[in-house]
CSV table of N, CA, C and O and ligand atoms in Angstrom, one decimal:
chain,number,residue,atom,x,y,z
J,1,MET,N,0.8,-2.0,-17.3
J,1,MET,CA,0.7,-2.1,-16.0
J,1,MET,C,1.9,-1.0,-15.3
J,1,MET,O,2.5,-0.1,-15.9
J,2,LYS,N,1.4,-0.7,-14.1
J,2,LYS,CA,2.3,0.4,-13.5
J,2,LYS,C,3.1,-0.1,-12.2
J,2,LYS,O,2.5,-1.3,-11.7
J,3,THR,N,4.0,0.4,-11.5
J,3,THR,CA,4.7,-0.2,-10.4
J,3,THR,C,4.5,0.7,-9.4
J,3,THR,O,5.1,2.1,-9.5
J,4,MET,N,4.4,0.3,-8.0
J,4,MET,CA,4.8,0.9,-6.7
J,4,MET,C,5.4,0.0,-5.9
J,4,MET,O,5.0,-1.2,-5.7
J,5,LYS,N,6.0,0.6,-5.1
J,5,LYS,CA,6.7,-0.1,-4.1
J,5,LYS,C,5.8,-0.1,-2.5
J,5,LYS,O,5.2,0.6,-2.5
J,6,CYS,N,6.2,-1.4,-1.8
J,6,CYS,CA,5.5,-1.3,-0.5
J,6,CYS,C,5.5,-0.1,0.3
J,6,CYS,O,4.6,0.5,0.8
J,7,ASN,N,6.5,0.5,0.3
J,7,ASN,CA,6.8,1.6,1.3
J,7,ASN,C,6.1,2.8,0.7
J,7,ASN,O,6.0,3.8,1.3
J,8,GLN,N,5.7,2.9,-0.7
J,8,GLN,CA,5.0,4.1,-1.2
J,8,GLN,C,3.2,4.0,-0.9
J,8,GLN,O,2.6,4.9,-1.0
J,9,LEU,N,3.1,2.5,-0.3
J,9,LEU,CA,1.6,2.3,-0.1
J,9,LEU,C,1.5,2.1,1.3
J,9,LEU,O,0.7,1.2,1.8
J,10,GLY,N,2.3,2.6,2.3
J,10,GLY,CA,2.1,2.5,3.7
J,10,GLY,C,2.8,1.4,4.2
J,10,GLY,O,2.6,1.1,5.3
J,11,GLY,N,3.7,0.7,3.3
J,11,GLY,CA,4.2,-0.5,4.0
J,11,GLY,C,5.7,0.0,4.5
J,11,GLY,O,6.0,1.1,4.9
J,12,ALA,N,6.6,-1.2,4.2
J,12,ALA,CA,7.8,-0.9,4.9
J,12,ALA,C,9.2,-1.4,4.2
J,12,ALA,O,10.2,-1.3,4.6
J,13,CYS,N,9.0,-2.1,2.9
J,13,CYS,CA,10.1,-2.4,2.3
J,13,CYS,C,10.1,-2.1,0.8
J,13,CYS,O,8.9,-1.2,0.3
J,14,ASP,N,11.1,-2.5,0.2
J,14,ASP,CA,11.2,-2.1,-1.2
J,14,ASP,C,10.6,-3.1,-2.5
J,14,ASP,O,10.8,-2.7,-3.2
J,15,ILE,N,9.9,-3.9,-1.9
J,15,ILE,CA,9.4,-4.7,-2.7
J,15,ILE,C,8.5,-4.1,-3.8
J,15,ILE,O,7.6,-3.2,-3.3
J,16,GLN,N,8.2,-4.5,-5.1
J,16,GLN,CA,7.9,-3.9,-6.1
J,16,GLN,C,6.3,-4.6,-6.4
J,16,GLN,O,6.4,-5.9,-6.6
J,17,PHE,N,5.2,-3.8,-6.4
J,17,PHE,CA,4.1,-4.5,-7.0
J,17,PHE,C,3.5,-3.7,-8.2
J,17,PHE,O,4.1,-2.7,-8.7
J,18,HIS,N,2.9,-4.7,-9.0
J,18,HIS,CA,2.6,-4.2,-10.5
J,18,HIS,C,1.0,-4.5,-10.6
J,18,HIS,O,0.6,-5.6,-10.4
J,19,ALA,N,0.4,-3.7,-11.1
J,19,ALA,CA,-1.0,-3.6,-11.4
J,19,ALA,C,-1.3,-2.7,-12.6
J,19,ALA,O,-0.8,-1.5,-12.9
J,20,ASN,N,-2.7,-2.9,-13.0
J,20,ASN,CA,-3.1,-2.0,-14.1
J,20,ASN,C,-4.2,-0.8,-13.3
J,20,ASN,O,-4.1,0.1,-14.1
J,21,THR,N,-4.7,-1.1,-12.2
J,21,THR,CA,-5.4,-0.1,-11.5
J,21,THR,C,-5.1,-0.1,-10.2
J,21,THR,O,-4.4,-0.8,-9.6
J,22,PHE,N,-5.4,1.1,-9.5
J,22,PHE,CA,-5.2,1.5,-8.2
J,22,PHE,C,-5.8,0.5,-7.4
J,22,PHE,O,-5.0,-0.1,-6.4
J,23,GLU,N,-7.0,0.0,-7.4
J,23,GLU,CA,-7.6,-0.8,-6.7
J,23,GLU,C,-6.6,-2.2,-6.6
J,23,GLU,O,-6.7,-2.9,-5.8
J,24,GLU,N,-6.3,-2.6,-7.8
J,24,GLU,CA,-5.6,-4.2,-8.0
J,24,GLU,C,-4.3,-3.8,-7.1
J,24,GLU,O,-4.0,-4.8,-6.3
J,25,ILE,N,-3.7,-2.8,-7.2
J,25,ILE,CA,-2.2,-2.6,-6.4
J,25,ILE,C,-2.6,-2.3,-5.0
J,25,ILE,O,-1.8,-2.8,-4.1
J,26,ALA,N,-3.6,-1.8,-4.8
J,26,ALA,CA,-4.0,-1.7,-3.4
J,26,ALA,C,-4.1,-3.3,-2.6
J,26,ALA,O,-3.8,-3.4,-1.2
J,27,GLU,N,-5.0,-3.9,-3.5
J,27,GLU,CA,-5.3,-5.2,-2.9
J,27,GLU,C,-4.0,-6.0,-2.6
J,27,GLU,O,-3.8,-6.9,-1.7
J,28,ILE,N,-3.1,-6.0,-3.8
J,28,ILE,CA,-1.8,-6.7,-3.8
J,28,ILE,C,-0.8,-6.2,-2.7
J,28,ILE,O,-0.4,-7.2,-1.8
J,29,SER,N,-0.9,-5.0,-2.4
J,29,SER,CA,-0.2,-4.3,-1.0
J,29,SER,C,-0.9,-5.0,0.3
J,29,SER,O,-0.1,-5.3,1.1
J,30,LYS,N,-2.1,-5.0,0.1
J,30,LYS,CA,-2.9,-5.4,1.4
J,30,LYS,C,-2.4,-7.1,1.6
J,30,LYS,O,-1.9,-7.3,2.9
J,31,GLN,N,-2.5,-7.7,0.7
J,31,GLN,CA,-2.0,-9.0,0.8
J,31,GLN,C,-0.6,-9.4,1.4
J,31,GLN,O,-0.4,-10.2,2.2
J,32,HIS,N,0.1,-8.4,0.8
J,32,HIS,CA,1.5,-8.5,1.0
J,32,HIS,C,1.8,-8.1,2.7
J,32,HIS,O,2.4,-8.7,3.5
J,33,GLY,N,0.9,-7.1,2.9
J,33,GLY,CA,1.1,-6.8,4.6
J,33,GLY,C,0.5,-7.7,5.4
J,33,GLY,O,1.2,-7.8,6.4
J,34,MET,N,-0.7,-8.5,5.0
J,34,MET,CA,-1.0,-9.4,5.9
J,34,MET,C,-0.1,-10.6,5.8
J,34,MET,O,0.0,-11.3,7.0
J,35,GLU,N,0.7,-10.9,4.7
J,35,GLU,CA,1.6,-12.0,4.9
J,35,GLU,C,2.8,-11.6,5.9
J,35,GLU,O,3.4,-12.3,6.6
J,36,MET,N,3.3,-10.4,5.8
J,36,MET,CA,4.3,-9.8,6.5
J,36,MET,C,3.9,-9.8,8.2
J,36,MET,O,4.8,-10.0,9.1
J,37,PHE,N,2.6,-9.5,8.2
J,37,PHE,CA,2.0,-9.5,9.7
J,37,PHE,C,2.0,-10.8,10.2
J,37,PHE,O,2.5,-10.9,11.3
J,38,GLN,N,1.7,-11.7,9.4
J,38,GLN,CA,1.8,-13.2,9.9
J,38,GLN,C,3.4,-13.7,10.2
J,38,GLN,O,3.5,-14.6,11.2
J,39,LYS,N,4.3,-13.2,9.5
J,39,LYS,CA,5.6,-13.3,9.7
J,39,LYS,C,6.0,-12.7,10.8
J,39,LYS,O,7.5,-12.8,11.3
J,40,LYS,N,5.3,-11.8,11.4
J,40,LYS,CA,5.6,-10.8,12.6
J,40,LYS,C,6.7,-9.9,12.1
J,40,LYS,O,7.8,-9.7,12.9
J,41,ASP,N,6.8,-9.5,10.8
J,41,ASP,CA,8.0,-8.7,10.3
J,41,ASP,C,8.0,-7.2,11.2
J,41,ASP,O,6.8,-6.6,10.9
J,42,GLN,N,8.8,-6.7,12.1
J,42,GLN,CA,8.6,-5.8,13.0
J,42,GLN,C,8.7,-4.4,12.2
J,42,GLN,O,7.6,-3.6,12.4
J,43,ALA,N,9.1,-4.3,11.0
J,43,ALA,CA,9.2,-3.0,10.3
J,43,ALA,C,7.7,-2.7,9.5
J,43,ALA,O,7.0,-1.7,9.7
J,44,HIS,N,7.1,-4.0,9.0
J,44,HIS,CA,5.7,-3.8,8.8
J,44,HIS,C,4.7,-3.7,9.9
J,44,HIS,O,3.6,-3.3,9.6
J,45,LEU,N,5.0,-4.3,11.1
J,45,LEU,CA,4.1,-4.1,12.0
J,45,LEU,C,3.9,-2.6,12.5
J,45,LEU,O,2.9,-2.2,12.6
J,46,ASN,N,5.4,-2.1,12.4
J,46,ASN,CA,5.2,-0.4,12.9
J,46,ASN,C,4.5,0.2,11.7
J,46,ASN,O,3.7,1.1,12.3
J,47,ALA,N,4.7,0.0,10.4
J,47,ALA,CA,3.9,0.6,9.4
J,47,ALA,C,2.4,0.4,9.6
J,47,ALA,O,1.7,1.3,9.4
J,48,MET,N,1.9,-0.7,9.9
J,48,MET,CA,0.6,-1.2,10.1
J,48,MET,C,0.1,-0.3,11.3
J,48,MET,O,-1.2,0.3,11.3
J,49,ASN,N,0.9,-0.2,12.2
J,49,ASN,CA,0.2,0.7,13.3
J,49,ASN,C,-0.2,2.0,13.0
J,49,ASN,O,-1.0,2.6,13.3
J,50,GLU,N,0.7,2.5,12.1
J,50,GLU,CA,0.5,3.9,11.5
J,50,GLU,C,-0.7,3.9,10.6
J,50,GLU,O,-1.7,4.9,10.9
J,51,MET,N,-0.6,3.0,10.0
J,51,MET,CA,-1.8,2.9,9.1
J,51,MET,C,-3.3,2.8,9.9
J,51,MET,O,-4.2,3.5,9.7
J,52,GLN,N,-3.2,2.0,11.1
J,52,GLN,CA,-4.6,2.0,11.9
J,52,GLN,C,-4.5,3.1,12.7
J,52,GLN,O,-5.9,3.4,12.9
J,53,ALA,N,-3.7,3.8,13.0
J,53,ALA,CA,-4.0,5.1,13.6
J,53,ALA,C,-4.8,6.2,12.7
J,53,ALA,O,-5.7,6.8,13.2
J,54,LEU,N,-4.3,5.9,11.3
J,54,LEU,CA,-4.8,6.8,10.2
J,54,LEU,C,-6.2,6.4,10.1
J,54,LEU,O,-7.2,7.3,9.7
J,55,MET,N,-6.6,5.2,10.2
J,55,MET,CA,-7.8,4.8,9.8
J,55,MET,C,-8.8,5.1,10.9
J,55,MET,O,-10.0,5.1,10.6
J,56,LYS,N,-8.4,5.5,12.2
J,56,LYS,CA,-9.6,6.1,12.9
J,56,LYS,C,-10.1,7.3,12.7
J,56,LYS,O,-11.1,7.5,13.2
J,57,ASP,N,-9.3,8.1,11.8
J,57,ASP,CA,-10.1,9.1,11.1
J,57,ASP,C,-10.4,8.6,9.7
J,57,ASP,O,-9.6,9.0,8.9
J,58,PRO,N,-11.7,8.7,9.4
J,58,PRO,CA,-12.4,8.1,8.0
J,58,PRO,C,-11.8,9.4,6.9
J,58,PRO,O,-11.4,9.0,5.9
J,59,GLY,N,-11.8,10.6,7.4
J,59,GLY,CA,-11.6,11.7,6.5
J,59,GLY,C,-10.1,11.6,6.2
J,59,GLY,O,-9.8,11.7,5.0
J,60,ALA,N,-9.3,11.2,7.0
J,60,ALA,CA,-7.8,11.4,6.8
J,60,ALA,C,-7.4,9.9,6.1
J,60,ALA,O,-6.5,10.1,5.0
J,61,MET,N,-8.1,8.9,6.5
J,61,MET,CA,-7.8,7.7,5.8
J,61,MET,C,-8.2,8.0,4.1
J,61,MET,O,-7.7,7.6,3.3
J,62,LYS,N,-9.5,8.7,3.8
J,62,LYS,CA,-9.8,8.9,2.4
J,62,LYS,C,-9.0,9.8,1.7
J,62,LYS,O,-8.3,9.5,0.7
J,63,ALA,N,-8.2,10.8,2.5
J,63,ALA,CA,-7.4,11.7,1.7
J,63,ALA,C,-6.2,10.9,1.6
J,63,ALA,O,-5.5,11.3,0.6
J,64,TRP,N,-5.8,10.2,2.4
J,64,TRP,CA,-4.4,9.2,2.2
J,64,TRP,C,-4.7,8.4,1.1
J,64,TRP,O,-3.8,8.4,-0.1
J,65,PHE,N,-5.7,7.9,0.9
J,65,PHE,CA,-6.1,7.0,-0.2
J,65,PHE,C,-6.3,7.6,-1.7
J,65,PHE,O,-5.4,7.1,-2.3
J,66,GLU,N,-6.8,8.7,-1.7
J,66,GLU,CA,-7.0,9.5,-2.8
J,66,GLU,C,-5.5,10.2,-3.2
J,66,GLU,O,-5.3,10.2,-4.4
J,67,SER,N,-4.6,10.3,-2.4
J,67,SER,CA,-3.5,10.9,-2.7
J,67,SER,C,-2.6,9.7,-3.2
J,67,SER,O,-1.9,10.0,-4.0
J,68,LYS,N,-2.8,8.4,-2.8
J,68,LYS,CA,-1.9,7.4,-3.3
J,68,LYS,C,-2.9,7.2,-4.8
J,68,LYS,O,-1.9,6.7,-5.6
J,69,ARG,N,-3.8,7.2,-5.0
J,69,ARG,CA,-4.5,7.1,-6.1
J,69,ARG,C,-3.9,7.8,-7.2
J,69,ARG,O,-3.6,7.7,-8.3
J,70,LYS,N,-3.9,9.2,-6.7
J,70,LYS,CA,-3.4,10.3,-7.7
J,70,LYS,C,-1.8,9.8,-7.9
J,70,LYS,O,-1.6,10.0,-9.3
J,71,GLU,N,-1.2,9.3,-7.1
J,71,GLU,CA,0.3,9.2,-7.3
J,71,GLU,C,0.2,7.9,-8.3
J,71,GLU,O,1.2,7.9,-9.3
J,72,PHE,N,-0.3,7.1,-8.1
J,72,PHE,CA,-0.5,5.9,-9.1
J,72,PHE,C,-0.7,6.3,-10.4
J,72,PHE,O,-0.5,5.9,-11.4
J,73,ASN,N,-2.0,7.1,-10.6
J,73,ASN,CA,-2.7,7.5,-11.9
J,73,ASN,C,-1.3,8.4,-12.6
J,73,ASN,O,-1.4,8.2,-13.9
J,74,ALA,N,-0.4,9.0,-12.0
J,74,ALA,CA,0.6,10.0,-12.5
J,74,ALA,C,1.4,9.1,-13.0
J,74,ALA,O,2.6,9.7,-13.7
J,75,LEU,N,1.7,7.6,-12.5
J,75,LEU,CA,3.0,7.1,-12.8
J,75,LEU,C,2.9,6.8,-14.3
J,75,LEU,O,2.1,6.5,-14.8
J,76,PRO,N,4.1,6.7,-14.9
J,76,PRO,CA,4.2,6.1,-16.2
J,76,PRO,C,3.8,4.5,-16.6
J,76,PRO,O,4.1,4.0,-15.3
J,77,GLU,N,3.6,4.1,-17.4
J,77,GLU,CA,3.2,2.7,-17.9
J,77,GLU,C,4.5,2.1,-18.0
J,77,GLU,O,5.5,2.6,-18.6
J,78,ASP,N,4.8,1.0,-17.4
J,78,ASP,CA,6.0,0.2,-17.5
J,78,ASP,C,5.8,-0.2,-18.7
J,78,ASP,O,5.3,-0.7,-19.6
Y,101,ZN,ZN1,6.5,-4.7,2.6
């Protein structure tokens, strides 16, 4: 398992996610983001606005995703 924090994955808090693959941690992070969105957590809403701005440019989004994947892959196993 590897660990990344919400704010390392485009979020806004220090909560830790644990997963074996980047796809898995991206999914957990997404679900956490949706939960925070429903709670109208302002810090996460701001972070999501930034992500949405990034998503308007598919190339930039892909580059962001790949840099996060590399970051994840470079992490030591817990
Ligand atoms: Zn968070």
